[in-house]
mmCIF file of C-alpha atoms in Angstrom:
data_model
loop_
_atom_site.group_PDB
_atom_site.id
_atom_site.type_symbol
_atom_site.label_atom_id
_atom_site.label_comp_id
_atom_site.label_asym_id
_atom_site.label_seq_id
_atom_site.Cartn_x
_atom_site.Cartn_y
_atom_site.Cartn_z
ATOM 1 C CA MET O 1 0.026 -0.031 0.022
ATOM 2 C CA LEU O 2 2.920 2.377 0.723
ATOM 3 C CA TYR O 3 4.303 1.829 -2.760
ATOM 4 C CA GLN O 4 0.924 2.540 -4.324
ATOM 5 C CA ALA O 5 0.629 5.751 -2.256
ATOM 6 C CA ALA O 6 4.134 6.794 -3.295
ATOM 7 C CA ILE O 7 3.346 6.072 -6.965
ATOM 8 C CA ASN O 8 0.129 8.034 -6.677
ATOM 9 C CA ASN O 9 1.845 11.072 -5.140
ATOM 10 C CA CYS O 10 4.647 10.970 -7.606
ATOM 11 C CA LYS O 11 2.143 10.999 -10.542
ATOM 12 C CA LYS O 12 0.219 13.840 -8.891
ATOM 13 C CA ALA O 13 3.436 15.864 -8.420
ATOM 14 C CA ILE O 14 4.368 15.367 -12.097
ATOM 15 C CA LYS O 15 0.882 16.612 -13.130
ATOM 16 C CA ALA O 16 1.167 19.590 -10.747
ATOM 17 C CA ILE O 17 4.466 20.561 -12.442
ATOM 18 C CA ASP O 18 2.805 20.171 -15.900
ATOM 19 C CA GLU O 19 0.021 22.463 -14.670
ATOM 20 C CA ASN O 20 2.554 24.932 -13.055
ATOM 21 C CA ASN O 21 0.693 24.359 -9.715
ATOM 22 C CA ILE O 22 3.699 24.956 -7.370
ATOM 23 C CA ALA O 23 1.669 24.487 -4.097
ATOM 24 C CA LYS O 24 0.330 21.038 -5.201
ATOM 25 C CA LYS O 25 3.753 20.038 -6.508
ATOM 26 C CA GLY O 26 5.271 20.720 -3.039
ATOM 27 C CA GLU O 27 2.384 18.976 -1.284
ATOM 28 C CA HIS O 28 2.705 15.782 -3.304
ATOM 29 C CA ILE O 29 6.381 15.628 -3.204
ATOM 30 C CA GLY O 30 6.264 16.171 0.555
ATOM 31 C CA LYS O 31 3.982 13.147 0.906
ATOM 32 C CA LEU O 32 6.106 11.128 -1.489
ATOM 33 C CA LYS O 33 9.174 11.875 0.635
ATOM 34 C CA ASP O 34 7.377 10.981 3.857
ATOM 35 C CA ILE O 35 6.343 7.661 2.510
ATOM 36 C CA VAL O 36 9.932 6.823 1.180
ATOM 37 C CA ILE O 37 11.370 7.860 4.564
ATOM 38 C CA GLU O 38 8.950 5.545 6.359
ATOM 39 C CA LEU O 39 9.874 2.656 4.015
ATOM 40 C CA ASN O 40 13.555 3.349 4.682
ATOM 41 C CA ASN O 41 13.077 3.510 8.435
ATOM 42 C CA SER O 42 11.261 0.125 8.375
ATOM 43 C CA LEU O 43 14.250 -1.733 6.866
ATOM 44 C CA ASP O 44 15.863 -4.338 9.102
ATOM 45 C CA PHE O 45 19.547 -4.518 8.056
ATOM 46 C CA GLU O 46 20.282 -7.470 10.214
ATOM 47 C CA VAL O 47 17.514 -9.677 8.735
ATOM 48 C CA GLY O 48 17.501 -8.098 5.240
ATOM 49 C CA GLY O 49 21.244 -8.019 4.681
ATOM 50 C CA GLU O 50 22.195 -6.988 1.150
ATOM 51 C CA VAL O 51 18.558 -6.671 0.036
ATOM 52 C CA ALA O 52 17.974 -4.060 2.809
ATOM 53 C CA LYS O 53 21.141 -2.173 1.873
ATOM 54 C CA GLU O 54 20.009 -2.119 -1.864
ATOM 55 C CA LEU O 55 16.572 -0.956 -0.955
ATOM 56 C CA SER O 56 18.000 1.757 1.263
ATOM 57 C CA SER O 57 20.137 2.993 -1.698
ATOM 58 C CA LEU O 58 17.142 3.086 -3.917
ATOM 59 C CA TYR O 59 15.193 4.994 -1.235
ATOM 60 C CA ASP O 60 18.043 7.514 -0.996
ATOM 61 C CA TYR O 61 17.841 7.913 -4.735
ATOM 62 C CA LEU O 62 14.101 8.514 -4.516
ATOM 63 C CA ILE O 63 14.500 11.175 -1.816
ATOM 64 C CA TYR O 64 17.348 12.859 -3.826
ATOM 65 C CA SER O 65 15.227 12.853 -7.040
ATOM 66 C CA SER O 66 12.186 14.236 -5.407
ATOM 67 C CA THR O 67 14.142 16.944 -3.729
ATOM 68 C CA GLN O 68 15.756 17.932 -7.062
ATOM 69 C CA ALA O 69 12.328 17.944 -8.724
ATOM 70 C CA ASN O 70 11.050 20.179 -5.943
ATOM 71 C CA ILE O 71 13.878 22.636 -6.024
ATOM 72 C CA LYS O 72 14.172 22.869 -9.854
ATOM 73 C CA ILE O 73 10.473 22.537 -10.554
ATOM 74 C CA ASP O 74 11.401 19.804 -12.994
ATOM 75 C CA LYS O 75 9.421 16.614 -13.610
ATOM 76 C CA VAL O 76 12.375 14.599 -15.090
ATOM 77 C CA PRO O 77 13.663 13.484 -11.716
ATOM 78 C CA LEU O 78 10.196 12.477 -10.704
ATOM 79 C CA GLU O 79 9.811 10.451 -13.904
ATOM 80 C CA GLY O 80 13.002 8.493 -12.917
ATOM 81 C CA ALA O 81 11.624 8.037 -9.409
ATOM 82 C CA LEU O 82 8.347 6.792 -10.750
ATOM 83 C CA SER O 83 10.122 4.231 -12.884
ATOM 84 C CA VAL O 84 11.955 2.911 -9.778
ATOM 85 C CA LEU O 85 8.786 2.928 -7.702
ATOM 86 C CA ASN O 86 6.895 0.941 -10.338
ATOM 87 C CA THR O 87 9.705 -1.663 -10.534
ATOM 88 C CA LEU O 88 9.736 -2.024 -6.808
ATOM 89 C CA TYR O 89 5.956 -2.385 -6.618
ATOM 90 C CA GLU O 90 5.939 -4.978 -9.441
ATOM 91 C CA GLY O 91 8.695 -6.870 -7.683
ATOM 92 C CA TRP O 92 6.979 -6.996 -4.370
ATOM 93 C CA SER O 93 3.694 -7.933 -6.037
ATOM 94 C CA GLU O 94 5.340 -10.866 -7.803
ATOM 95 C CA ALA O 95 7.077 -12.038 -4.610
ATOM 96 C CA ILE O 96 3.722 -12.009 -2.783
ATOM 97 C CA LYS O 97 2.015 -14.002 -5.630
ATOM 98 C CA ASN O 98 4.863 -16.505 -5.470
ATOM 99 C CA LEU O 99 4.540 -16.876 -1.713
ATOM 100 C CA ARG O 100 0.833 -17.434 -1.941
ATOM 101 C CA LYS O 101 1.431 -20.082 -4.607
ATOM 102 C CA ASP O 102 3.884 -22.007 -2.444
ATOM 103 C CA ASN O 103 1.538 -22.113 0.554
#
């Protein structure tokens, strides 16, 4: 659900930039960053090992990209972030499907 909310806010921020709605851009980027920070804070590096480290790096990228988009009023960094978020969401969705099949 957090990935879906992050994707949704990323898309809304892109739309706000397209519409030159600076207030909405900031609002949606703020929500996106809050979600990514929460995802990062939930990582367990002892249990997750390398996967947790890689996810943390991706979350750092998402925060950096959204910050750049906010400062520069540029949707390009958000489009990159959206691509990463979609890939992560699809990966987790597949993993859950596979777990359900095995049980």
